[in-house]
Structure formats: structure tokens, C-alpha cells
PDB file of C-alpha atoms in Angstrom:
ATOM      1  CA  UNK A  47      32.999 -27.949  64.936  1.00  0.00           C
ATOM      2  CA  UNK A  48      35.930 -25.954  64.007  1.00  0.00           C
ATOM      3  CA  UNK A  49      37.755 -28.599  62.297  1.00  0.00           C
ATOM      4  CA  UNK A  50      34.802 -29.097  60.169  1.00  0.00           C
ATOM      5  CA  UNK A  51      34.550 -25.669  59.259  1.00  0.00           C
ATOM      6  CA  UNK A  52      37.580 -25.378  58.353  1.00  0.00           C
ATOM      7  CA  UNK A  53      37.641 -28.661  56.449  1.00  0.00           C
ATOM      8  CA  UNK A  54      34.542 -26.958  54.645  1.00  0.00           C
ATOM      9  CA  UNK A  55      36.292 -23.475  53.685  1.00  0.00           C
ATOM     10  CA  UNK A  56      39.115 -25.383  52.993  1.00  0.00           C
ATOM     11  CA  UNK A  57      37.608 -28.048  50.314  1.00  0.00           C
ATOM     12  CA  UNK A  58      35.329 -24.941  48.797  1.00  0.00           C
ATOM     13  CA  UNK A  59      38.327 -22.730  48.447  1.00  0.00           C
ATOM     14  CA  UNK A  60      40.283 -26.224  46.911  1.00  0.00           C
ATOM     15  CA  UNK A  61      37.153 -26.560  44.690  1.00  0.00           C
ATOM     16  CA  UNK A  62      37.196 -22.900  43.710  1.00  0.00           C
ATOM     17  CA  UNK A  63      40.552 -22.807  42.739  1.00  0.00           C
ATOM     18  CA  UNK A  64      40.772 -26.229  40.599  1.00  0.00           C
ATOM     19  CA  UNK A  65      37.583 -24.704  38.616  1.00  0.00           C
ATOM     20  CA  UNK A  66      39.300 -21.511  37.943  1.00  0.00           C
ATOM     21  CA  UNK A  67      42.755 -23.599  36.928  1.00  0.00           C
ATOM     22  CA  UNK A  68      40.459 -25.523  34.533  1.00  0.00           C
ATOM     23  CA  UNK A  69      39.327 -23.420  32.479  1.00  0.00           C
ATOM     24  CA  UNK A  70      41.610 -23.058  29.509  1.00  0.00           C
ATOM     25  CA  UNK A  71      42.225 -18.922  29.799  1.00  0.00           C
ATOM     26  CA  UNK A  72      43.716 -17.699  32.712  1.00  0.00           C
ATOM     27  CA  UNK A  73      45.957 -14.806  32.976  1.00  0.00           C
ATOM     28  CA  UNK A  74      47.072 -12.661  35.675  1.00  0.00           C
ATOM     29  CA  UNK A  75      44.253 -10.029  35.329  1.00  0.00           C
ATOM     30  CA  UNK A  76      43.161 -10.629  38.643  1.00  0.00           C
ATOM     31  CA  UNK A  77      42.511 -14.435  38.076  1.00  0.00           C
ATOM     32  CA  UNK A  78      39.379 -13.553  35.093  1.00  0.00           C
ATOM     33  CA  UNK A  79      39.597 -15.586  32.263  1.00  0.00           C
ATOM     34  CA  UNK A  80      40.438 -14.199  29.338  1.00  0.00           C
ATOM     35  CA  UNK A  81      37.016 -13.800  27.766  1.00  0.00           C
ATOM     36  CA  UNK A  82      36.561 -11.471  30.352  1.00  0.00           C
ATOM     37  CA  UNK A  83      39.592  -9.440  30.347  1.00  0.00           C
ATOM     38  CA  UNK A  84      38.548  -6.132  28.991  1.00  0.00           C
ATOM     39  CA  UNK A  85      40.954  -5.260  26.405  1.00  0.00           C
ATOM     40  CA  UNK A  86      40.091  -9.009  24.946  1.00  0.00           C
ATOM     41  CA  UNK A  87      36.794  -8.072  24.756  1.00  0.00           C
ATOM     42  CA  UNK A  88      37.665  -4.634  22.752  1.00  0.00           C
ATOM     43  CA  UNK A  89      39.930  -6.764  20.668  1.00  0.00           C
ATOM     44  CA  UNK A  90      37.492  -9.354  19.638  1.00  0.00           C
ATOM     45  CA  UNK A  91      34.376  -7.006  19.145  1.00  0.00           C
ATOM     46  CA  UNK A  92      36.992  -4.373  16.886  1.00  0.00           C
ATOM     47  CA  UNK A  93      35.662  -5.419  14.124  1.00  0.00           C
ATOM     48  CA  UNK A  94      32.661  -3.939  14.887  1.00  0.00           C
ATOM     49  CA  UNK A  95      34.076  -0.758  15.141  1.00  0.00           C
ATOM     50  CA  UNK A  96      36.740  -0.797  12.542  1.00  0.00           C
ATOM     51  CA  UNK A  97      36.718   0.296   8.902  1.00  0.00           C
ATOM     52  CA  UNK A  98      37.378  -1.550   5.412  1.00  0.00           C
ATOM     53  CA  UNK A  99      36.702  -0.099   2.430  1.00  0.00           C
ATOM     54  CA  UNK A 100      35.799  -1.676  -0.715  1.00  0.00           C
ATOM     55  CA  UNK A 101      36.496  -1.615  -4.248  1.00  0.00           C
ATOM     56  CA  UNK A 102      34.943   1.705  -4.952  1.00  0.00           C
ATOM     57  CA  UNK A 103      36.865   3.062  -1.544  1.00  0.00           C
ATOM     58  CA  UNK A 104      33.380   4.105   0.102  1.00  0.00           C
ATOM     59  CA  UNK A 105      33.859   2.820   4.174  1.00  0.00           C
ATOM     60  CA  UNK A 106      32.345  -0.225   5.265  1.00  0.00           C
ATOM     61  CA  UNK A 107      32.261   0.362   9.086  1.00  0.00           C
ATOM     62  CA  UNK A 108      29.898   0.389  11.431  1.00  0.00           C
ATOM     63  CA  UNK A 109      28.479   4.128  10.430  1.00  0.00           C
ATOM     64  CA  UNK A 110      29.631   4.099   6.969  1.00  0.00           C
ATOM     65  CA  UNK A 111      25.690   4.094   6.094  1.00  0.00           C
ATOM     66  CA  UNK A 112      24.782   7.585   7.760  1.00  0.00           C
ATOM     67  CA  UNK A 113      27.885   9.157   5.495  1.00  0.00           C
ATOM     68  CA  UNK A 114      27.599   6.818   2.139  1.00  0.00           C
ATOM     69  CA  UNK A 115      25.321   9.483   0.482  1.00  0.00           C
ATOM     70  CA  UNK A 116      26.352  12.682   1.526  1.00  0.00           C
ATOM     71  CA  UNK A 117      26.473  15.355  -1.463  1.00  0.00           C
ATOM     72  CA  UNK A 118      29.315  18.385  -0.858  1.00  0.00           C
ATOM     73  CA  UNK A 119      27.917  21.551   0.971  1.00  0.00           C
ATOM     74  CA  UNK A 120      26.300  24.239  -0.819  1.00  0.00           C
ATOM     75  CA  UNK A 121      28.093  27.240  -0.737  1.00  0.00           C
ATOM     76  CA  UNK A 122      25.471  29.700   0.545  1.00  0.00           C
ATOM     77  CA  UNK A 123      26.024  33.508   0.721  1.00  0.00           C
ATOM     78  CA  UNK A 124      25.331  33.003   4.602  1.00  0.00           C
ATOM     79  CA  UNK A 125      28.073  30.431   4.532  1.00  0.00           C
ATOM     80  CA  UNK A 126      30.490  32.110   2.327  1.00  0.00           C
ATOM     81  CA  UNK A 127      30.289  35.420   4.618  1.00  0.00           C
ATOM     82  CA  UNK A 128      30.948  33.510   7.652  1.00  0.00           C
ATOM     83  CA  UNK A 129      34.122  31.724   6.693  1.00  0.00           C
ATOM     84  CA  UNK A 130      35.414  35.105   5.657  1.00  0.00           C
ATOM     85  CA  UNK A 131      34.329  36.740   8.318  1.00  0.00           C
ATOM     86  CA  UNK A 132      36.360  33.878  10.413  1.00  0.00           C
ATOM     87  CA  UNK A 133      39.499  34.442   7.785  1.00  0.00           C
ATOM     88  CA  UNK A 134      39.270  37.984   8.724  1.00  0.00           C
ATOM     89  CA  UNK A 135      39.494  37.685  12.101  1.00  0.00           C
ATOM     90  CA  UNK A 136      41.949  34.952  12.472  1.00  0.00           C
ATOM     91  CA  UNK A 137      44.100  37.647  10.036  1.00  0.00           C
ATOM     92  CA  UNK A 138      43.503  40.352  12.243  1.00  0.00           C
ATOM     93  CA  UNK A 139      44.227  38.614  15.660  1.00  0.00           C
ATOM     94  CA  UNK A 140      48.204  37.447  17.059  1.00  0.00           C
ATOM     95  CA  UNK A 141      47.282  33.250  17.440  1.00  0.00           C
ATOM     96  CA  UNK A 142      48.286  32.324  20.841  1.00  0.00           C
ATOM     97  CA  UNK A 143      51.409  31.038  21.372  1.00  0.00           C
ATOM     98  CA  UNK A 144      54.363  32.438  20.111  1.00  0.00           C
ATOM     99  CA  UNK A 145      52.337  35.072  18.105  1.00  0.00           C
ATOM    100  CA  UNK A 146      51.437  36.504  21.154  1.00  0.00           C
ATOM    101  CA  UNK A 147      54.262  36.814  22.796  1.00  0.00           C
ATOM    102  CA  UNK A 148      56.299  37.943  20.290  1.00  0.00           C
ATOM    103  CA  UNK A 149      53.475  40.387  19.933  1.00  0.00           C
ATOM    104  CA  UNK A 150      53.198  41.023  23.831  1.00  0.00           C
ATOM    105  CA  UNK A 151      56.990  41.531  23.496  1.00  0.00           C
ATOM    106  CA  UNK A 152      56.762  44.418  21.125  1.00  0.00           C
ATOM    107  CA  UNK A 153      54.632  45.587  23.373  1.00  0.00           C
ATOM    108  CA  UNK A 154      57.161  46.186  25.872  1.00  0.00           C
ATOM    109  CA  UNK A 155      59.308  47.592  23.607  1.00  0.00           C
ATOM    110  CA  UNK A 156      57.157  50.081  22.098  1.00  0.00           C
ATOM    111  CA  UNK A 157      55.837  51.142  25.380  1.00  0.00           C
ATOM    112  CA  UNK A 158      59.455  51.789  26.482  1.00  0.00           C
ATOM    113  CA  UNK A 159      60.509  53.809  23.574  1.00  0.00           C
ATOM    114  CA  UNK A 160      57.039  55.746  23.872  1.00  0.00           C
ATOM    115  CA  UNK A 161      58.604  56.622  27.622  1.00  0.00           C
ATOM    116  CA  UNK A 162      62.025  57.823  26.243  1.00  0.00           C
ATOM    117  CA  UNK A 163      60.187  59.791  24.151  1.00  0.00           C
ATOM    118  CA  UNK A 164      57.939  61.305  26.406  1.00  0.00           C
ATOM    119  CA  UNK A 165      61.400  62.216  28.031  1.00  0.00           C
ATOM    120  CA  UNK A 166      63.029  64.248  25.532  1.00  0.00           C
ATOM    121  CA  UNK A 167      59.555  66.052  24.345  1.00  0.00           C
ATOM    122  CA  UNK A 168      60.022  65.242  20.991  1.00  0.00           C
ATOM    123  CA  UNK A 169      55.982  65.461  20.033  1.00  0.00           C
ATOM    124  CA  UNK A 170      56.433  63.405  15.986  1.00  0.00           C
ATOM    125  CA  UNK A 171      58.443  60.817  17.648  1.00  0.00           C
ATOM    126  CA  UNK A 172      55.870  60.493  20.565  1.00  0.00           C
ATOM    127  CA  UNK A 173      52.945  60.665  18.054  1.00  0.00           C
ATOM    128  CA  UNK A 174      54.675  57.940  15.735  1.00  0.00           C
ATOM    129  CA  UNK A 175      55.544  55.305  18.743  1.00  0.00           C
ATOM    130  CA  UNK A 176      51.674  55.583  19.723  1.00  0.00           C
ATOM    131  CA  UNK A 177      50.146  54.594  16.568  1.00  0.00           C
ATOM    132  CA  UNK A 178      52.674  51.473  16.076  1.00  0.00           C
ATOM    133  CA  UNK A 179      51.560  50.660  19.748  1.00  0.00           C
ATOM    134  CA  UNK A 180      48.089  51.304  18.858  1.00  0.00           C
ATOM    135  CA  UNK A 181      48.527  49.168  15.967  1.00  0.00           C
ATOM    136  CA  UNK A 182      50.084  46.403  17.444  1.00  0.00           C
ATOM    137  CA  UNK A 183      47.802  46.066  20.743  1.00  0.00           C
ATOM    138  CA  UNK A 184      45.121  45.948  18.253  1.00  0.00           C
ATOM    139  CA  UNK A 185      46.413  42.102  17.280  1.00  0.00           C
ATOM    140  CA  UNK A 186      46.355  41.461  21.128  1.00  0.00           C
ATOM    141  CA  UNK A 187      42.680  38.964  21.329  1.00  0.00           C
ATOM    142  CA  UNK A 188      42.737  39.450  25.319  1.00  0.00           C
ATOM    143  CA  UNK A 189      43.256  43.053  25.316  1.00  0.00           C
ATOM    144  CA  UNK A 190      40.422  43.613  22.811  1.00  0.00           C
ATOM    145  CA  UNK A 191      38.407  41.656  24.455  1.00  0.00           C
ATOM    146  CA  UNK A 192      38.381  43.053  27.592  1.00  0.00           C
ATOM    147  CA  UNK A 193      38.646  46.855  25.918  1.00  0.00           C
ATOM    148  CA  UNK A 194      35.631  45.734  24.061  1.00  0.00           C
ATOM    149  CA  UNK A 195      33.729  44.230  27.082  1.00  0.00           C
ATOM    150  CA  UNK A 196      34.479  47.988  29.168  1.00  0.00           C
ATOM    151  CA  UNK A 197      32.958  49.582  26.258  1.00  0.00           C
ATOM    152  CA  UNK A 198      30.006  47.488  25.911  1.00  0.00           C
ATOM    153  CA  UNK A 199      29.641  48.269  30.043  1.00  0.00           C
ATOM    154  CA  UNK A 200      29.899  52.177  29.387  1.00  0.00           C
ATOM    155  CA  UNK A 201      27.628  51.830  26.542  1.00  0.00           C
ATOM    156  CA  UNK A 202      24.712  49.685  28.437  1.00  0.00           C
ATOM    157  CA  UNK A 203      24.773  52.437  31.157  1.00  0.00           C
ATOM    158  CA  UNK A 204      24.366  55.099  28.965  1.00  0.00           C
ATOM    159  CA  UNK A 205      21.399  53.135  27.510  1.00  0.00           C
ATOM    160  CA  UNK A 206      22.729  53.084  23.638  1.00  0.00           C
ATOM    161  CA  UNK A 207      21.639  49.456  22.953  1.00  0.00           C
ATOM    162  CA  UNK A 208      23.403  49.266  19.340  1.00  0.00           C
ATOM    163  CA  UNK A 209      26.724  50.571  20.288  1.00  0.00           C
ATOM    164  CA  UNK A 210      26.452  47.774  23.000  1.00  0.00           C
ATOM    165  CA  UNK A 211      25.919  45.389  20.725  1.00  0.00           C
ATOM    166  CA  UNK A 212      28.663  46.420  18.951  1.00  0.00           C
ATOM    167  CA  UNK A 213      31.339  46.143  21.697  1.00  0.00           C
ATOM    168  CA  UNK A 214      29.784  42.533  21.931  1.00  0.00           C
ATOM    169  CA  UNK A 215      30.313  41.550  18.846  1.00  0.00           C
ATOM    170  CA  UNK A 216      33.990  42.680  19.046  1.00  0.00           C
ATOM    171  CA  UNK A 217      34.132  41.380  22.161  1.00  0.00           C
ATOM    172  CA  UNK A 218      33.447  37.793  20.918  1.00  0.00           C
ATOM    173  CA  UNK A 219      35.955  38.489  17.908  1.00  0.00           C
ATOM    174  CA  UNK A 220      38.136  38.834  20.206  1.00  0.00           C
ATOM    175  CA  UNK A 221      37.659  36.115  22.002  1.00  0.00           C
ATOM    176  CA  UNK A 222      36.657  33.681  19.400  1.00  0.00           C
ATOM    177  CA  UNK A 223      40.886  33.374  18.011  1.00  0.00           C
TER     178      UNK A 223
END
């Protein structure tokens, strides 16, 4: 009974083996033929997926039709004061990177002159190194932000709704560089 088990396992595995070496396509992705080799399939279906253009260079792929007959935007005055509110506030914020810590960086410079200062009592000098800090922790995003989002706090528990709102809307600013 054994032996004719393992003549059995033996000729299916035998018969397994010489219809996988007959087909055409092997490769060594696990024995599939290539038809079924994923990256084959990708490559022979890319056409689907690709783009030509044509003589009048409008695309020809597979979603050219939802984009064919799109007119320009309309410049609304809703649109138009967004993207300049968003100019503004990129303008007004360090980009992260090294904006920020060249800003950050200043920072700590200004913050240890303002300490000297404080030192030798010299009150225009003090006054002076405070507004340049002032002015330059006001380009700090994450600073605002969370200066913004302690104000908004203070303002909810004293019940002033719009000066919350406010805050929030800095807040966001802030956060939206």
C-alpha cells in the first residue's frame, strides 16, 4: 500500500511538473507563468492607463474625457480673497525648514542680548531688543499657534465668543504654513 502511494504522489507530482515545464512562460516568480506574473500583467494592461496625445495635444488616456472640456476658473471675489489671504500668510509665517531655524536661531540670540541688557539696566536698549524679539517670534507658526490657542482658552472662559473666534482663526493661520 505504501509503494502505491507513493508511486501515486510520485507520478502526480511527475505529471504536475511536466505540465508546468510545458507551458511556454515560465520564470522564476515562484513557478507562475508569465501571464500571471504581476508586473506582466501591469505591463500589458499600461496602455490602458497611459497617455497619448493627438494632433491638437488634448490627452487621449483613459480619463482624458472628464478633463477634455474644462473652461479656466472664474476668478471670483471669494476666490481672489482667499489666495491672498493664503499669500499673506505664507508672507507673514518662517516656512519650516531652514526658515525656521534660522528664525528659531535669532531667537536665541535676541533673547540673550535682551538678558545682557537686562544686566546693565540700560531701559532703550532693553525696550529695542524686545520689539525685534517680538517681531521675530511673530514669524514663528508653532509659537503663534499655541499663543493663539491659550488666548482662545482665556477668551472661552471669560465667555467673549468673538474674541474666541478670533484666536481661532489665528490659531489655524498659524498652523495652516
Amino acid at each position: 500500500m505504501c509503494d502505491q502511494r507513493r508511486t501515486f504522489s510520485s507520478g502526480f507530482y511527475l505529471a504536475f511538473v511536466l505540465q508546468m515545464a510545458s507551458l511556454s512562460e515560465i520564470n522564476s516568480f515562484g513557478g507562475l507563468p508569465l501571464s500571471l506574473h504581476p508586473t506582466t500583467r501591469s505591463t500589458r494592461s499600461s496602455h490602458l492607463y497611459s497617455t497619448h496625445e493627438n494632433e491638437h495635444g488634448m490627452s487621449q488616456g483613459r480619463r482624458s474625457s472628464e478633463f477634455r472640456d474644462l473652461e479656466p476658473l472664474i476668478d471670483s471675489d471669494l476666490r481672489r480673497q482667499r489666495t491672498e489671504m493664503e499669500q499673506m500668510i505664507q508672507e507673514r509665517f518662517a516656512k519650516f525648514g531652514n526658515d525656521l531655524w534660522d528664525l528659531r536661531d535669532e531667537m536665541t540670540d535676541l533673547s540673550s542680548q535682551l538678558v545682557k541688557a537686562i544686566g546693565t539696566d540700560h531701559e532703550e536698549e532693553q525696550e529695542s531688543i524686545r520689539q525685534s524679539l517680538r517681531a521675530v517670534e511673530d514669524r514663528d507658526p508653532e509659537l503663534i499657534y499655541e499663543l493663539e490657542q491659550l488666548a482662545m482658552r482665556d477668551a472661552i472662559k471669560e465667555g467673549n465668543e468673538e474674541k474666541a473666534q478670533i484666536h481661532l482663526d489665528n490659531s489655524l493661520a498659524a498652523r495652516s504654513c
